[in-house]
Amino acid sequence: MTDPAIDFKAISPDRHSAGSESIVLPETLTEGLNDVQIGIMRDTVHAVNINSRIAAELVRSTAAELHRLKCVLKKQQQWTRFRESGIIPMTAGQIRDLTSAWESWLKNTDVTDQELVGTSMRTLAAIGKADPGTRKDAVGKIKRGEKVTEKEVSDKAIEELVKGNKEWEITTSMKRTDLMKVCKALRDENKKLKIKIKEMQTVTI
């Protein structure tokens, strides 16, 4: 029994995508293939490249729309209720990640939609939370077409936080959970120092 949902015309060997002729395939991929197989491979590469670019455009557009809504919802609980409502096909975590990424760097970056292809929402959020040096390094890799992961960005950010601090020296035996505890401890310490500085400035004045 055939599936009525499948459009066999769409996958016919006689169908060729406009523009796919410009796709150059390496000989290692075309070796042993006939003209029909090569033509379909070009079609596939061309179609996937376009779809991936559109997907990246949609991620950026979705991030902007979510941020716009967050700005007009005056109370935090209203935003929380929306994130957790299930009214859109995204988890609360994905909504939080995209909004955070837009606020912190995505809205001002010159990274193109094509360059964003393949970068996860978690990675986009991690880049926004990282220190300026780590963020610059990650963005540079994206623009060079290199794969960047959330773990890579987070690990680099932790290294920058503990650099030069012997008390929090990273060892190869430390687990990722331990590193995250180090990161939190340093952030908490930084907040306390900022409060002390403000208090000292008030006394001085």
Short mmCIF file of C-alpha atoms in Angstrom, two decimals:
data_model
loop_
_atom_site.label_atom_id
_atom_site.label_comp_id
_atom_site.label_asym_id
_atom_site.label_seq_id
_atom_site.Cartn_x
_atom_site.Cartn_y
_atom_site.Cartn_z
CA MET A 1 0.00 0.00 0.00
CA THR A 2 1.39 3.38 -0.95
CA ASP A 3 1.41 6.33 1.42
CA PRO A 4 -0.85 9.08 -0.04
CA ALA A 5 1.19 11.68 1.86
CA ILE A 6 4.27 10.97 -0.25
CA ASP A 7 4.61 13.04 -3.40
CA PHE A 8 6.51 10.78 -5.74
CA LYS A 9 6.80 13.56 -8.31
CA ALA A 10 8.83 15.52 -5.77
CA ILE A 11 11.40 12.73 -5.49
CA SER A 12 11.42 11.73 -9.15
CA PRO A 13 14.90 11.31 -10.69
CA ASP A 14 13.72 13.57 -13.51
CA ARG A 15 13.18 16.51 -11.17
CA HIS A 16 16.05 18.96 -10.82
CA SER A 17 16.19 22.06 -8.61
CA ALA A 18 16.83 25.37 -10.30
CA GLY A 19 20.30 26.49 -9.33
CA SER A 20 21.60 23.06 -8.37
CA GLU A 21 23.81 23.05 -11.49
CA SER A 22 26.11 25.47 -9.67
CA ILE A 23 26.87 22.91 -6.95
CA VAL A 24 30.37 21.49 -7.32
CA LEU A 25 30.74 17.99 -5.86
CA PRO A 26 34.14 16.52 -4.96
CA GLU A 27 35.27 13.52 -6.96
CA THR A 28 35.37 11.40 -3.80
CA LEU A 29 31.57 11.66 -3.65
CA THR A 30 30.77 11.19 -7.33
CA GLU A 31 33.12 8.27 -8.01
CA GLY A 32 31.10 5.33 -9.35
CA LEU A 33 27.83 7.30 -9.65
CA ASN A 34 25.83 7.76 -12.84
CA ASP A 35 24.51 11.09 -14.11
CA VAL A 36 21.09 10.65 -12.48
CA GLN A 37 22.62 9.94 -9.07
CA ILE A 38 24.98 12.90 -9.38
CA GLY A 39 22.10 15.16 -10.40
CA ILE A 40 20.01 14.14 -7.41
CA MET A 41 23.00 14.62 -5.09
CA ARG A 42 23.41 18.17 -6.43
CA ASP A 43 19.67 18.77 -5.90
CA THR A 44 19.92 17.50 -2.34
CA VAL A 45 22.94 19.64 -1.45
CA HIS A 46 21.31 22.70 -3.01
CA ALA A 47 17.97 22.14 -1.22
CA VAL A 48 19.53 21.40 2.19
CA ASN A 49 21.75 24.49 1.98
CA ILE A 50 18.72 26.68 1.28
CA ASN A 51 16.61 25.02 3.98
CA SER A 52 19.41 25.38 6.53
CA ARG A 53 19.74 29.07 5.76
CA ILE A 54 15.99 29.54 6.12
CA ALA A 55 16.10 27.65 9.43
CA ALA A 56 18.79 30.01 10.72
CA GLU A 57 16.76 33.01 9.61
CA LEU A 58 13.77 31.65 11.49
CA VAL A 59 15.83 31.14 14.66
CA ARG A 60 16.96 34.77 14.58
CA SER A 61 13.45 36.00 13.81
CA THR A 62 11.95 33.84 16.58
CA ALA A 63 14.48 35.19 19.08
CA ALA A 64 13.54 38.77 18.15
CA GLU A 65 9.80 38.08 18.47
CA LEU A 66 10.20 36.41 21.87
CA HIS A 67 12.30 39.31 23.13
CA ARG A 68 9.68 41.80 21.94
CA LEU A 69 7.00 39.97 23.92
CA LYS A 70 9.18 39.79 27.02
CA CYS A 71 9.67 43.56 26.89
CA VAL A 72 5.92 44.27 26.91
CA LEU A 73 5.09 41.79 29.69
CA LYS A 74 5.75 44.00 32.69
CA LYS A 75 5.67 41.32 35.38
CA GLN A 76 8.12 38.41 35.56
CA GLN A 77 5.34 35.93 36.38
CA GLN A 78 3.54 36.85 33.16
CA TRP A 79 6.64 35.99 31.14
CA THR A 80 7.14 32.80 33.12
CA ARG A 81 3.55 31.72 32.51
CA PHE A 82 3.98 32.27 28.78
CA ARG A 83 7.24 30.28 28.64
CA GLU A 84 5.67 27.35 30.44
CA SER A 85 2.25 27.49 28.72
CA GLY A 86 3.05 25.20 25.79
CA ILE A 87 1.20 27.59 23.50
CA ILE A 88 4.11 27.53 21.03
CA PRO A 89 6.13 24.45 19.97
CA MET A 90 9.11 25.28 22.15
CA THR A 91 10.14 24.30 25.67
CA ALA A 92 10.49 26.91 28.40
CA GLY A 93 14.25 26.35 28.27
CA GLN A 94 14.43 26.97 24.51
CA ILE A 95 12.42 30.18 24.87
CA ARG A 96 14.73 31.32 27.67
CA ASP A 97 17.86 30.45 25.65
CA LEU A 98 16.75 32.28 22.51
CA THR A 99 15.61 35.36 24.42
CA SER A 100 18.85 35.47 26.38
CA ALA A 101 20.91 35.09 23.20
CA TRP A 102 19.03 37.93 21.49
CA GLU A 103 19.40 40.29 24.45
CA SER A 104 23.09 39.61 25.00
CA TRP A 105 24.58 39.53 21.50
CA LEU A 106 22.45 38.16 18.66
CA LYS A 107 20.59 41.43 18.00
CA ASN A 108 23.84 43.33 17.40
CA THR A 109 26.08 40.77 15.74
CA ASP A 110 27.21 40.87 12.13
CA VAL A 111 27.16 37.06 11.96
CA THR A 112 25.04 36.13 8.95
CA ASP A 113 22.15 33.67 8.88
CA GLN A 114 24.25 31.33 6.76
CA GLU A 115 27.03 31.39 9.36
CA LEU A 116 24.56 30.60 12.14
CA VAL A 117 23.51 27.35 10.46
CA GLY A 118 24.11 24.41 12.78
CA THR A 119 24.53 26.47 15.97
CA SER A 120 22.14 25.23 18.67
CA MET A 121 19.95 27.43 20.87
CA ARG A 122 21.93 26.31 23.91
CA THR A 123 25.16 27.41 22.25
CA LEU A 124 23.70 30.77 21.25
CA ALA A 125 22.71 31.37 24.88
CA ALA A 126 26.09 30.22 26.20
CA ILE A 127 27.89 32.66 23.90
CA GLY A 128 25.81 35.49 25.32
CA LYS A 129 26.62 34.53 28.92
CA ALA A 130 30.36 34.15 28.29
CA ASP A 131 33.01 36.77 29.02
CA PRO A 132 33.91 39.14 26.14
CA GLY A 133 37.05 37.21 25.21
CA THR A 134 35.32 33.84 25.05
CA ARG A 135 32.42 35.34 23.13
CA LYS A 136 34.74 36.95 20.59
CA ASP A 137 36.55 33.65 20.11
CA ALA A 138 33.27 31.73 19.62
CA VAL A 139 31.85 34.28 17.19
CA GLY A 140 35.11 34.23 15.23
CA LYS A 141 34.88 30.47 14.85
CA ILE A 142 31.28 30.70 13.70
CA LYS A 143 32.22 33.28 11.08
CA ARG A 144 35.02 31.00 9.87
CA GLY A 145 32.53 28.20 9.43
CA GLU A 146 33.82 26.15 12.37
CA LYS A 147 31.51 24.14 14.62
CA VAL A 148 30.96 25.67 18.08
CA THR A 149 29.27 23.73 20.90
CA GLU A 150 27.69 24.84 24.18
CA LYS A 151 30.16 22.71 26.15
CA GLU A 152 33.13 24.28 24.39
CA VAL A 153 31.92 27.81 25.12
CA SER A 154 31.07 27.04 28.76
CA ASP A 155 34.39 25.30 29.41
CA LYS A 156 36.31 28.21 27.90
CA ALA A 157 34.35 30.69 30.00
CA ILE A 158 35.17 28.74 33.18
CA GLU A 159 38.86 28.68 32.26
CA GLU A 160 38.83 32.46 31.88
CA LEU A 161 37.14 32.89 35.27
CA VAL A 162 39.69 30.85 37.18
CA LYS A 163 42.76 31.99 35.26
CA GLY A 164 45.42 33.23 37.65
CA ASN A 165 43.48 32.20 40.74
CA LYS A 166 45.39 29.34 42.37
CA GLU A 167 42.63 28.72 44.88
CA TRP A 168 40.36 27.66 42.01
CA GLU A 169 42.96 26.03 39.80
CA ILE A 170 41.45 23.61 37.32
CA THR A 171 42.82 20.08 37.23
CA THR A 172 42.22 17.36 34.68
CA SER A 173 40.53 15.25 37.37
CA MET A 174 37.80 17.82 38.01
CA LYS A 175 34.35 16.91 36.72
CA ARG A 176 32.22 19.36 34.77
CA THR A 177 29.83 19.68 37.73
CA ASP A 178 32.78 20.71 39.91
CA LEU A 179 33.77 23.32 37.37
CA MET A 180 30.29 24.77 37.36
CA LYS A 181 30.44 25.03 41.17
CA VAL A 182 33.72 26.91 40.81
CA CYS A 183 32.09 29.23 38.32
CA LYS A 184 29.14 29.94 40.63
CA ALA A 185 31.42 30.53 43.62
CA LEU A 186 33.48 33.07 41.71
CA ARG A 187 30.38 34.89 40.50
CA ASP A 188 29.01 35.05 44.05
CA GLU A 189 32.35 36.36 45.30
CA ASN A 190 32.35 38.97 42.57
CA LYS A 191 28.88 40.18 43.60
CA LYS A 192 30.00 40.55 47.23
CA LEU A 193 33.03 42.56 46.18
CA LYS A 194 30.87 44.91 44.12
CA ILE A 195 28.62 45.51 47.14
CA LYS A 196 31.65 46.28 49.33
CA ILE A 197 32.99 48.71 46.73
CA LYS A 198 29.65 50.57 46.66
CA GLU A 199 29.62 50.74 50.46
CA MET A 200 33.17 52.13 50.51
CA GLN A 201 32.29 54.72 47.88
CA THR A 202 29.27 55.82 49.95
CA VAL A 203 31.44 56.25 53.07
CA THR A 204 34.03 58.21 51.10
CA ILE A 205 31.41 60.57 49.72
#
